[in-house]
Amino acid sequence: MIYTHQNITKNIDESCDVCVVGSGAGGAVVAKELAEAGLSVIILEEGSHYTTEDFRTTDTIDSIIKLYRDGASTVAFGKPNVMLAEGRCVGGSTTINGGMCWRTPEKILKRWQWEKGLPDLTPKKMDFFFERVEEMIGVSPVLPEARNQDAEILKRGAEKLGYRVKANLRASRACVGTNQCVTGCPTGGKQSTLVTYIPAFLKAGGIIFTNCRVKKVRISGSRAHGVKGIIIDPTTKQKKFKVKIRSKVTVICGGAIQTPFLLKRSHLPDDSKMLGRNLMLHPNTKVIGLFDEPVYGWKGVNQAYQVTEFFDEGIIMGVNFLPPGILSLAFPFYGPGFLEMMKEIYNHCVAGAALIEDTSSGQVHCAPFDQALATYRLNQADFNKALRAVALLSEIYFAAGARTVFLPFAPLHQINTIDEIRKIYEYKLKPVDLELMTVHMMGTCQMGTNPQKSVINPYGECHRVKGLYVADASVFPTSIGVNPQLTIMALATRTAFHIAENFAKYTQ
Amino acid sequence: MLKLNCKKRLPQDVQKTLVALAFVLAPPPPGLDMSGIEESLVANSSRLIFEFPKLFRWGLIWGIRFFEWFPVLFGYGLLKFSSLSLQCRREYANQWASNRIILLREFFITLKAMVFVVYFSDKRIWNYIGYDPEPHLRERIQLREKILQK
């Protein structure tokens, strides 16, 4: 059953076994697994509920307003600022992401075992959880009829240079490539939690309250007892009703910005002082290649391939076409001729991005007016990595026959030959010259065995508060270097199994 | 369909600045009829800005006013930004874009991003640049139905 602000008529005061905050990659998975295990589960989701039919629109502004937190205006402040995008709707960020699904790399799991004291997170032990998720969301390569020309160009360029290219694995069933992943899949081909875990959760008897902003986790002593929140009218932003949920177990899955923000507001005892710290972003640089051949990047699937040759260096690359309103942001220039340039390039360009496995970190703070504020400091090593990623993508484009490459640097925004790539290094660029964005926020409630160094234990439960769990990307102890959806979902499944097995202890 | 029935509207002076800035950032080429774009620019900017967090929205609106009111600080006399000649507006915008003060530069980037997102969501611009996603969307929905029927 889904309750929205329209069919709620009074304050809510409910009791359940498990209360889950958020319905994205973490929340929907935990909720579905626990509901199927026979527990009574309530999901509280801040955004609204939409169906696949609602996404059959090309109105970008409307989609941004409905599906993204704060009209996609969120930023991690620093030098440079990094634009963040967070989903705020049923399905969370899985509703607006590209659906890329990679298992946590072995090198990362090893780091977590050795450096962070998480010996149970071996590929072998995680296998069961990955398989369970992969089956549920149909992780598979892109259908041949859904591939588009921009991905083929990336592959052609990379193979010409001898770089390793992998067919991308995506959460999809008969995805035919409308390329509108970022504004909600209009065919249902992308298997977000909205069309997989949420229906299964509802079938198992689960309840969702949408338009519900959770304000506080109810903590007394060393136990969590549920949450308090409010129902908000999404159009007028008026508070309509109060919400009080009494639960034996509470699972917070609001993502790496909202989760620590909520826990900080709830005065979570934290010996490690790491709550809200260790924010990692997988900073993303956009590089655009202009080709003589027609590309029509909007006709076909989002990221059919990834260049993984430089994965060990912490760089992966893919192409990801964007609607004009968002693509126009990739150019650090403007003025007379800009529209004509857009006309010339729009159907002849490849918009690629490099994902950086970052070692930089940031922090989530509580700002006035009930807002989370993120800061992030890009270190020199990651800046150098970003420069290298831009150079490598440029090289791939030129190898594939690009006429011009547009770079994400204000002082150096265009190169026309492969020899000009060296300018990226000669120009003495500074981090503030770089334009970055991200959709992968991680690490702000990191897990670990030592309460002095981590916020939650290896199963996601807070060290100091029993019955309070976290299941989203904020639990990652380090950056993972690949799209995080599958890792979040597998860890959330593991957390759900742990809660189900140990539920009896929370009833005493 | 663009939804222009925004109940909350930005203050008049801010509306004027955004429209003037849009024509500096991406002036329509001769022959491209953009009549009425002002109305959709204002309506969509209003919808977007009223989604922003309170603090950010407040900062943005007063930042836009500062941008509008103080060309005098950059040597353009006492005229406001939206009253300057097109050439002066361009030069003034360039000074913000390349300013040594990072706050001004970053503010201009934010403003540019917001105006571009709204401006480039206009269907006349889409037609002009050759982006026509609706037939593609319909064709793909049918294709998926066929695949699922098999």
XYZ file of C-alpha atoms in Angstrom:
658
model
C 0.000 0.000 0.000
C 1.334 3.436 -0.935
C 0.152 6.479 1.013
C 0.794 9.924 -0.460
C 0.236 13.437 0.864
C -3.083 13.364 -0.985
C -4.585 10.352 0.800
C -3.211 11.043 4.279
C -5.799 12.943 6.308
C -4.403 12.975 9.845
C -1.202 12.652 11.868
C 0.386 9.229 11.579
C 1.307 7.162 14.600
C 2.191 3.630 13.552
C 4.086 0.677 14.972
C 6.003 -1.889 12.947
C 8.918 -4.292 13.188
C 11.202 -2.374 10.850
C 11.104 1.228 9.673
C 13.165 1.977 6.552
C 14.011 5.557 5.622
C 14.489 5.877 1.847
C 13.454 3.663 -1.058
C 16.523 3.635 -3.320
C 19.249 1.071 -3.869
C 19.609 0.460 -0.116
C 16.141 1.067 1.314
C 14.038 -0.833 -1.219
C 16.307 -3.869 -0.955
C 16.311 -4.030 2.859
C 12.550 -3.439 2.974
C 11.700 -6.115 0.411
C 13.955 -8.757 1.976
C 12.588 -8.132 5.474
C 8.953 -7.970 4.353
C 9.399 -11.303 2.561
C 10.938 -12.707 5.760
C 7.604 -12.032 7.431
C 8.345 -8.792 9.292
C 6.043 -5.787 9.193
C 7.944 -3.063 7.358
C 7.199 0.604 6.666
C 9.177 2.683 4.154
C 9.266 6.451 4.567
C 10.196 8.224 1.314
C 10.676 11.967 1.025
C 9.861 12.122 -2.678
C 6.726 11.228 -4.594
C 5.705 8.043 -6.349
C 5.651 7.978 -10.155
C 5.017 5.186 -12.605
C 6.758 4.309 -15.865
C 3.892 6.032 -17.751
C 4.618 9.277 -15.871
C 8.109 9.275 -17.390
C 6.771 9.351 -20.959
C 7.571 13.031 -21.265
C 10.457 15.003 -22.698
C 10.003 17.947 -20.332
C 13.428 18.055 -18.667
C 12.543 20.808 -16.185
C 9.455 18.981 -14.966
C 11.468 15.794 -14.484
C 14.248 17.606 -12.614
C 11.713 19.166 -10.246
C 9.853 15.922 -9.626
C 12.713 13.458 -9.371
C 15.779 15.313 -8.059
C 16.467 16.705 -4.618
C 16.235 20.499 -4.529
C 15.832 20.820 -8.285
C 19.285 19.216 -8.764
C 20.906 22.304 -7.245
C 23.015 20.446 -4.686
C 26.720 21.170 -4.652
C 29.735 20.034 -2.655
C 31.540 23.279 -1.962
C 35.285 23.395 -2.453
C 37.925 24.265 -4.991
C 36.390 23.398 -7.395
C 32.755 23.049 -6.422
C 31.365 19.676 -7.462
C 27.761 19.480 -8.676
C 25.902 16.571 -7.052
C 22.664 14.961 -8.118
C 20.505 13.023 -5.658
C 17.248 11.301 -6.495
C 14.205 12.171 -4.392
C 11.356 9.905 -5.451
C 10.255 6.317 -4.894
C 13.183 4.285 -6.231
C 15.639 6.992 -5.152
C 18.711 7.416 -7.321
C 18.036 4.120 -9.134
C 15.123 5.921 -10.825
C 17.455 8.539 -12.311
C 20.752 6.713 -12.804
C 22.093 4.894 -15.843
C 21.606 1.475 -14.226
C 25.261 0.423 -14.498
C 25.931 -2.637 -12.369
C 29.423 -3.776 -11.495
C 30.355 -5.996 -8.584
C 32.696 -4.454 -6.039
C 36.197 -4.924 -7.477
C 38.359 -7.516 -5.732
C 41.095 -4.955 -5.068
C 38.562 -2.865 -3.119
C 37.220 -5.791 -1.102
C 40.835 -6.707 -0.247
C 41.498 -3.161 0.922
C 38.394 -3.341 3.080
C 39.537 -6.663 4.546
C 43.119 -5.658 5.222
C 42.989 -1.946 5.969
C 39.510 -1.609 7.431
C 39.199 -4.910 9.282
C 36.251 -6.312 7.338
C 37.317 -9.953 6.850
C 33.843 -11.202 5.914
C 33.619 -9.119 2.779
C 35.444 -11.551 0.497
C 34.295 -12.046 -3.113
C 33.327 -15.617 -2.191
C 31.178 -14.587 0.784
C 29.606 -11.716 -1.146
C 28.834 -13.941 -4.139
C 25.441 -15.061 -2.804
C 24.288 -11.479 -2.236
C 25.492 -10.259 -5.627
C 23.764 -13.148 -7.404
C 20.518 -12.526 -5.546
C 20.481 -8.863 -6.541
C 21.623 -9.501 -10.117
C 18.791 -11.949 -10.678
C 16.239 -9.549 -9.261
C 17.283 -6.555 -11.398
C 18.265 -8.474 -14.530
C 21.927 -7.480 -14.719
C 22.895 -8.065 -18.353
C 24.792 -6.583 -21.296
C 23.107 -4.069 -23.573
C 20.897 -5.459 -26.384
C 22.458 -4.989 -29.840
C 19.421 -3.022 -31.089
C 19.754 -0.609 -28.169
C 23.413 0.346 -28.733
C 24.088 3.711 -30.223
C 26.728 5.285 -32.358
C 28.486 7.222 -29.580
C 29.299 4.008 -27.718
C 30.564 2.425 -30.962
C 32.838 5.436 -31.531
C 34.290 5.134 -28.033
C 34.908 1.428 -28.607
C 36.456 2.066 -32.016
C 38.853 4.690 -30.645
C 39.856 2.651 -27.602
C 40.425 -0.548 -29.611
C 42.516 1.334 -32.138
C 44.808 2.337 -29.280
C 44.765 -1.186 -27.817
C 42.852 -0.161 -24.707
C 40.605 -2.685 -22.968
C 36.882 -2.062 -23.489
C 34.092 -3.910 -21.672
C 30.464 -4.275 -22.663
C 28.616 -2.580 -19.853
C 26.414 -4.544 -17.490
C 23.149 -2.814 -16.682
C 20.067 -3.416 -14.599
C 17.778 -4.007 -17.555
C 15.158 -6.244 -19.116
C 14.563 -5.563 -22.787
C 15.979 -2.039 -22.499
C 15.621 -0.566 -25.987
C 17.610 2.609 -25.424
C 15.358 5.646 -25.222
C 18.343 7.301 -23.514
C 16.162 9.009 -20.943
C 17.601 7.178 -17.932
C 18.338 10.426 -16.085
C 14.724 11.575 -16.221
C 13.111 8.222 -15.366
C 12.873 5.232 -17.711
C 9.811 5.682 -19.956
C 9.654 2.023 -21.052
C 10.341 0.160 -17.819
C 13.394 -1.452 -19.448
C 15.766 -0.098 -16.817
C 15.252 -2.199 -13.715
C 15.304 0.439 -11.015
C 14.023 -0.504 -7.575
C 10.822 1.319 -8.587
C 9.921 -1.539 -10.956
C 11.621 -4.441 -9.144
C 12.074 -4.327 -5.381
C 9.232 -1.892 -4.613
C 6.500 -3.988 -6.303
C 7.873 -7.101 -4.548
C 7.877 -5.225 -1.238
C 4.259 -4.123 -1.708
C 3.273 -7.680 -2.682
C 4.799 -8.913 0.581
C 2.496 -6.556 2.499
C 4.822 -3.585 2.929
C 3.618 -0.019 3.419
C 5.142 3.136 1.927
C 4.480 6.668 3.099
C 5.668 9.080 0.400
C 6.267 12.839 0.762
C 7.490 12.100 4.277
C 10.594 13.929 5.468
C 12.154 12.213 8.453
C 13.394 14.790 10.928
C 14.782 12.672 13.699
C 15.625 9.125 14.713
C 14.119 8.364 18.128
C 17.067 7.304 20.261
C 16.929 6.693 23.968
C 19.997 5.426 25.742
C 21.610 2.885 23.479
C 18.460 1.875 21.583
C 16.645 3.288 18.562
C 12.860 3.227 18.701
C 11.757 4.534 15.330
C 11.594 7.957 13.741
C 9.694 11.234 13.705
C 8.911 13.160 10.555
C 6.423 15.264 8.658
C 4.276 14.864 5.559
C 4.987 17.680 3.125
C 2.883 18.800 0.171
C 5.441 18.589 -2.685
C 3.887 21.484 -4.585
C 3.359 24.053 -1.841
C 6.112 22.707 0.465
C 3.658 23.127 3.348
C 3.911 20.771 6.307
C 0.672 18.823 6.443
C 0.860 16.155 9.149
C 3.204 14.763 11.766
C 4.546 11.234 11.483
C 5.666 9.038 14.354
C 6.800 5.485 13.656
C 7.618 3.137 16.516
C 9.822 0.302 15.332
C 12.052 -2.361 16.807
C 14.641 -1.839 14.093
C 15.281 1.352 12.112
C 17.259 1.346 8.865
C 18.476 4.630 7.394
C 19.038 4.595 3.617
C 19.043 8.247 2.593
C 22.373 8.255 0.736
C 25.778 9.570 1.749
C 24.602 13.171 2.203
C 21.185 12.789 3.842
C 21.984 9.803 6.098
C 24.763 11.454 8.145
C 22.742 14.672 8.165
C 19.773 12.866 9.742
C 21.985 11.001 12.216
C 23.754 14.213 13.223
C 20.414 15.945 13.801
C 19.379 12.952 15.899
C 22.517 13.371 18.054
C 23.804 9.874 17.318
C 26.560 9.032 19.822
C 29.713 8.599 17.769
C 33.053 7.811 19.414
C 34.914 7.865 16.128
C 33.930 11.463 15.205
C 33.697 10.084 11.656
C 29.976 10.669 11.183
C 29.621 12.912 8.135
C 33.336 12.773 7.395
C 35.133 10.737 4.710
C 32.797 11.968 1.934
C 33.983 10.587 -1.399
C 32.465 11.526 -4.726
C 33.961 9.710 -7.737
C 34.448 13.126 -9.379
C 33.364 13.032 -12.992
C 34.871 15.068 -15.822
C 32.997 15.588 -19.070
C 34.861 15.617 -22.382
C 33.045 16.132 -25.672
C 34.313 14.963 -29.045
C 33.061 16.434 -32.312
C 32.940 14.135 -35.337
C 32.164 14.602 -39.036
C 29.938 11.532 -39.034
C 26.403 11.763 -37.657
C 26.214 10.399 -34.108
C 22.689 11.012 -32.756
C 23.770 10.050 -29.255
C 20.212 10.389 -27.965
C 19.124 7.414 -30.071
C 20.313 4.451 -28.077
C 21.293 3.248 -24.682
C 23.201 5.082 -21.998
C 26.813 3.731 -21.804
C 26.910 0.515 -23.802
C 30.656 0.169 -23.124
C 33.246 1.259 -20.600
C 36.986 1.666 -21.168
C 38.537 -0.211 -18.249
C 42.190 -0.205 -19.329
C 43.078 2.327 -16.625
C 40.979 0.828 -13.870
C 44.083 0.041 -11.783
C 44.999 3.734 -11.957
C 41.504 4.597 -10.718
C 40.018 5.770 -14.008
C 37.114 4.325 -15.997
C 35.539 6.002 -19.006
C 32.238 5.816 -20.823
C 29.912 7.866 -22.989
C 26.689 9.229 -21.699
C 24.531 11.414 -23.882
C 22.544 14.210 -22.265
C 19.559 16.397 -23.157
C 20.535 19.835 -24.554
C 19.846 21.678 -21.287
C 22.343 19.502 -19.452
C 24.843 19.043 -22.302
C 25.123 22.833 -22.636
C 26.605 22.929 -19.123
C 29.592 20.906 -20.280
C 30.952 23.887 -22.250
C 32.836 26.468 -20.226
C 32.037 29.197 -22.781
C 28.975 31.052 -24.120
C 28.040 34.096 -26.181
C 27.390 34.910 -29.836
C 27.558 31.787 -31.939
C 26.837 29.423 -29.025
C 23.461 28.352 -30.390
C 24.920 27.919 -33.881
C 27.706 25.806 -32.367
C 25.150 23.662 -30.529
C 23.338 23.185 -33.842
C 26.560 22.181 -35.560
C 27.676 19.727 -32.919
C 24.556 18.327 -31.295
C 24.040 15.392 -33.598
C 27.744 14.970 -34.300
C 29.164 14.803 -30.812
C 30.096 12.166 -28.300
C 29.761 13.193 -24.655
C 32.109 11.090 -22.596
C 32.922 11.107 -18.940
C 35.713 9.731 -16.805
C 35.034 8.455 -13.312
C 37.865 9.009 -10.840
C 38.421 6.655 -7.908
C 39.130 9.439 -5.460
C 41.399 9.631 -2.440
C 40.191 13.154 -1.608
C 37.545 13.584 1.027
C 34.871 15.930 2.211
C 32.358 16.386 4.954
C 28.620 16.762 5.500
C 27.579 19.598 7.830
C 24.232 20.709 9.250
C 23.369 24.105 7.741
C 20.535 26.464 8.787
C 16.985 25.925 7.482
C 17.193 22.167 7.875
C 19.720 21.738 5.079
C 22.687 19.438 4.630
C 25.817 21.181 3.402
C 28.605 19.206 1.760
C 32.201 20.333 1.376
C 34.920 18.524 -0.567
C 38.608 19.168 -1.070
C 40.068 17.754 -4.283
C 43.657 16.737 -3.569
C 46.566 17.047 -5.972
C 46.676 13.301 -6.712
C 43.031 13.261 -7.791
C 43.456 16.451 -9.772
C 46.357 14.832 -11.634
C 44.201 11.767 -12.211
C 41.437 13.981 -13.635
C 43.923 15.628 -16.017
C 45.118 12.215 -17.157
C 41.538 11.027 -17.643
C 40.738 14.053 -19.793
C 43.907 13.477 -21.839
C 43.085 9.782 -22.337
C 39.484 10.448 -23.399
C 40.739 13.088 -25.830
C 43.218 10.601 -27.244
C 40.460 8.016 -27.728
C 38.265 10.554 -29.530
C 41.056 11.634 -31.858
C 41.917 7.986 -32.549
C 38.266 7.468 -33.494
C 38.405 10.418 -35.909
C 37.317 13.435 -33.855
C 37.689 16.832 -35.487
C 37.676 18.775 -32.221
C 37.596 17.912 -28.541
C 35.953 20.201 -25.963
C 37.602 20.077 -22.554
C 36.153 20.841 -19.105
C 38.647 23.635 -18.348
C 37.674 27.287 -18.533
C 41.149 28.459 -19.675
C 41.612 25.619 -22.192
C 38.316 24.489 -23.602
C 39.149 23.194 -27.052
C 41.862 21.202 -28.819
C 41.893 20.239 -32.479
C 44.616 17.633 -32.931
C 46.055 14.730 -30.989
C 49.321 16.671 -30.581
C 47.507 19.400 -28.697
C 46.714 16.994 -25.848
C 50.028 18.002 -24.283
C 48.546 21.478 -23.731
C 46.500 19.925 -20.913
C 49.774 19.525 -19.029
C 51.511 22.648 -20.340
C 48.755 25.056 -19.364
C 49.495 24.851 -15.619
C 45.835 24.257 -14.869
C 44.645 24.492 -11.293
C 41.893 22.445 -9.612
C 39.553 25.473 -9.729
C 39.812 25.457 -13.521
C 38.152 22.056 -13.642
C 34.395 21.515 -13.948
C 33.298 18.445 -12.011
C 30.067 16.705 -11.234
C 29.047 13.476 -9.557
C 26.185 11.134 -8.780
C 28.252 8.766 -6.604
C 28.423 10.055 -3.035
C 29.944 7.575 -0.559
C 31.608 7.000 2.759
C 30.108 9.313 5.395
C 29.057 6.576 7.896
C 31.859 4.172 7.208
C 31.700 0.622 8.485
C 34.402 -1.093 10.468
C 35.071 -3.233 13.488
C 36.674 -0.505 15.591
C 34.151 1.956 17.150
C 36.974 4.477 17.515
C 37.473 4.577 13.735
C 34.086 3.803 12.215
C 30.422 4.724 12.682
C 28.769 1.346 12.074
C 29.746 -2.288 12.430
C 30.370 -4.638 9.474
C 26.643 -5.494 9.278
C 25.545 -1.886 9.164
C 24.447 -1.453 12.790
C 25.579 1.647 14.669
C 28.280 0.808 17.195
C 26.656 2.754 20.012
C 22.927 2.455 19.226
C 21.349 -0.970 18.924
C 18.531 -1.443 16.445
C 19.760 1.407 14.244
C 21.197 0.364 10.897
C 22.557 2.158 7.834
C 22.272 0.597 4.362
C 23.405 2.888 1.560
C 26.636 4.136 -0.037
C 27.575 5.992 3.130
C 28.777 2.687 4.643
C 31.640 2.311 2.124
C 34.962 2.743 3.911
C 36.697 3.846 0.697
C 35.868 4.929 -2.801
C 35.188 1.873 -4.997
C 36.116 3.066 -8.478
C 33.060 1.589 -10.234
C 29.362 2.462 -10.346
C 28.208 1.773 -6.778
C 24.608 0.563 -7.281
C 25.324 -3.173 -7.132
C 27.638 -2.832 -4.125
C 24.982 -0.858 -2.228
C 22.319 -3.430 -3.074
C 24.468 -6.444 -2.180
C 25.536 -4.921 1.148
C 21.909 -3.960 1.851
C 20.841 -7.555 1.171
C 23.505 -8.750 3.591
C 22.284 -6.279 6.220
C 18.678 -7.419 5.711
C 19.647 -11.072 6.181
C 21.536 -10.156 9.342
C 18.529 -8.254 10.745
C 16.147 -11.115 9.916
C 18.433 -13.685 11.576
C 18.886 -11.584 14.704
C 15.453 -10.003 14.926
C 14.506 -11.895 18.090
C 17.051 -9.947 20.121
C 15.316 -6.657 19.279
C 11.958 -7.900 20.566
C 13.203 -8.467 24.099
C 4.419 19.965 -22.675
C 6.043 22.816 -20.823
C 4.036 23.671 -17.777
C 3.924 27.432 -17.536
C 1.388 27.744 -14.734
C 3.917 28.482 -12.012
C 2.119 29.895 -8.990
C 5.191 31.412 -7.368
C 6.961 33.939 -9.576
C 10.381 35.462 -9.158
C 10.491 39.197 -8.375
C 10.152 41.392 -11.496
C 13.718 42.724 -11.354
C 15.140 39.212 -11.141
C 12.990 38.114 -14.085
C 14.362 40.979 -16.174
C 17.957 40.064 -15.346
C 17.512 36.392 -16.252
C 15.941 37.200 -19.616
C 18.658 39.740 -20.419
C 21.344 37.261 -19.410
C 19.857 34.467 -21.551
C 20.272 36.621 -24.644
C 23.887 37.335 -23.692
C 24.727 33.679 -23.089
C 23.085 32.270 -26.204
C 21.702 34.966 -28.496
C 19.310 33.511 -31.091
C 20.700 33.677 -34.620
C 18.884 35.784 -37.235
C 15.847 33.962 -38.557
C 15.162 31.934 -35.427
C 11.819 33.118 -34.080
C 12.062 33.093 -30.300
C 9.103 35.339 -29.575
C 7.547 34.562 -26.226
C 10.689 32.836 -24.899
C 10.764 35.419 -22.099
C 7.550 34.026 -20.611
C 8.725 30.401 -20.589
C 12.171 31.447 -19.315
C 10.618 33.260 -16.369
C 8.054 30.557 -15.618
C 10.537 27.701 -15.751
C 13.238 29.601 -13.846
C 10.647 30.351 -11.163
C 9.627 26.696 -10.939
C 13.240 25.626 -10.646
C 14.394 28.305 -8.199
C 11.465 27.638 -5.860
C 12.652 24.032 -5.608
C 16.063 25.150 -4.359
C 16.804 25.050 -0.616
C 15.823 28.243 1.200
C 19.362 29.430 1.886
C 20.545 28.758 -1.653
C 17.427 30.347 -3.149
C 17.854 33.453 -1.010
C 21.549 33.664 -1.937
C 20.787 33.210 -5.622
C 18.062 35.870 -5.740
C 20.195 38.458 -3.925
C 23.215 37.462 -6.009
C 21.177 38.091 -9.167
C 20.192 41.490 -7.780
C 23.816 42.307 -7.042
C 24.680 41.271 -10.607
C 21.861 43.497 -11.915
C 22.525 46.566 -9.788
C 26.288 46.934 -9.774
C 27.739 47.248 -13.266
C 29.032 50.526 -11.800
C 31.658 48.559 -9.854
C 33.053 47.307 -13.146
C 33.078 50.715 -14.816
C 29.771 50.650 -16.704
C 28.194 53.759 -15.192
C 25.003 53.849 -13.203
C 22.902 51.731 -15.548
C 21.631 48.358 -14.409
C 22.720 45.199 -16.242
C 19.418 44.762 -18.075
C 19.557 48.379 -19.277
C 23.078 48.180 -20.711
C 23.661 47.813 -24.448
C 24.091 44.225 -25.638
C 27.812 44.763 -26.176
C 28.286 46.147 -22.647
C 26.220 43.318 -21.196
C 28.527 40.827 -22.880
C 31.639 42.521 -21.574
C 30.164 42.788 -18.085
C 29.240 39.079 -18.084
C 32.770 38.213 -19.270
C 34.202 40.150 -16.347
C 32.187 38.032 -13.925
C 33.091 34.816 -15.732
C 36.816 35.490 -15.515
C 36.901 37.431 -12.270
C 39.794 36.924 -9.875
C 37.348 36.658 -6.991
C 36.356 33.018 -6.975
C 32.976 33.744 -5.382
C 31.926 35.974 -8.289
C 33.238 33.493 -10.844
C 31.456 30.541 -9.212
C 28.257 32.546 -8.860
C 28.327 33.329 -12.555
C 28.868 29.638 -13.393
C 25.825 28.749 -11.273
C 23.723 31.441 -12.911
C 24.839 30.373 -16.372
C 24.004 26.753 -15.569
C 20.501 27.635 -14.427
C 19.768 29.843 -17.422
C 21.135 27.237 -19.855
C 19.096 24.388 -18.339
C 15.923 26.434 -18.761
C 16.775 28.038 -22.123
C 17.839 24.767 -23.748
C 14.642 23.066 -22.654
C 12.620 25.196 -25.059
C 11.283 23.105 -27.929
C 12.110 25.759 -30.541
C 15.748 25.479 -29.520
C 15.454 21.684 -29.768
C 14.067 21.962 -33.277
C 16.809 24.399 -34.196
C 19.645 22.157 -33.004
C 18.055 18.985 -34.403
C 16.936 17.256 -31.215
C 13.551 15.600 -31.607
C 13.169 12.919 -28.954
C 9.408 12.382 -29.080
C 9.147 10.251 -32.262
C 12.173 8.271 -31.055
C 10.498 7.724 -27.689
C 7.262 6.493 -29.307
C 9.160 4.193 -31.664
C 11.194 2.695 -28.781
C 8.113 2.099 -26.623
C 6.585 0.136 -29.521
C 9.845 -1.761 -30.094
C 9.948 -2.858 -26.460
C 6.366 -4.022 -26.584
C 7.225 -6.120 -29.651
C 10.289 -7.625 -27.923
C 8.250 -8.484 -24.832
C 5.510 -10.094 -26.954
C 8.095 -12.457 -28.468
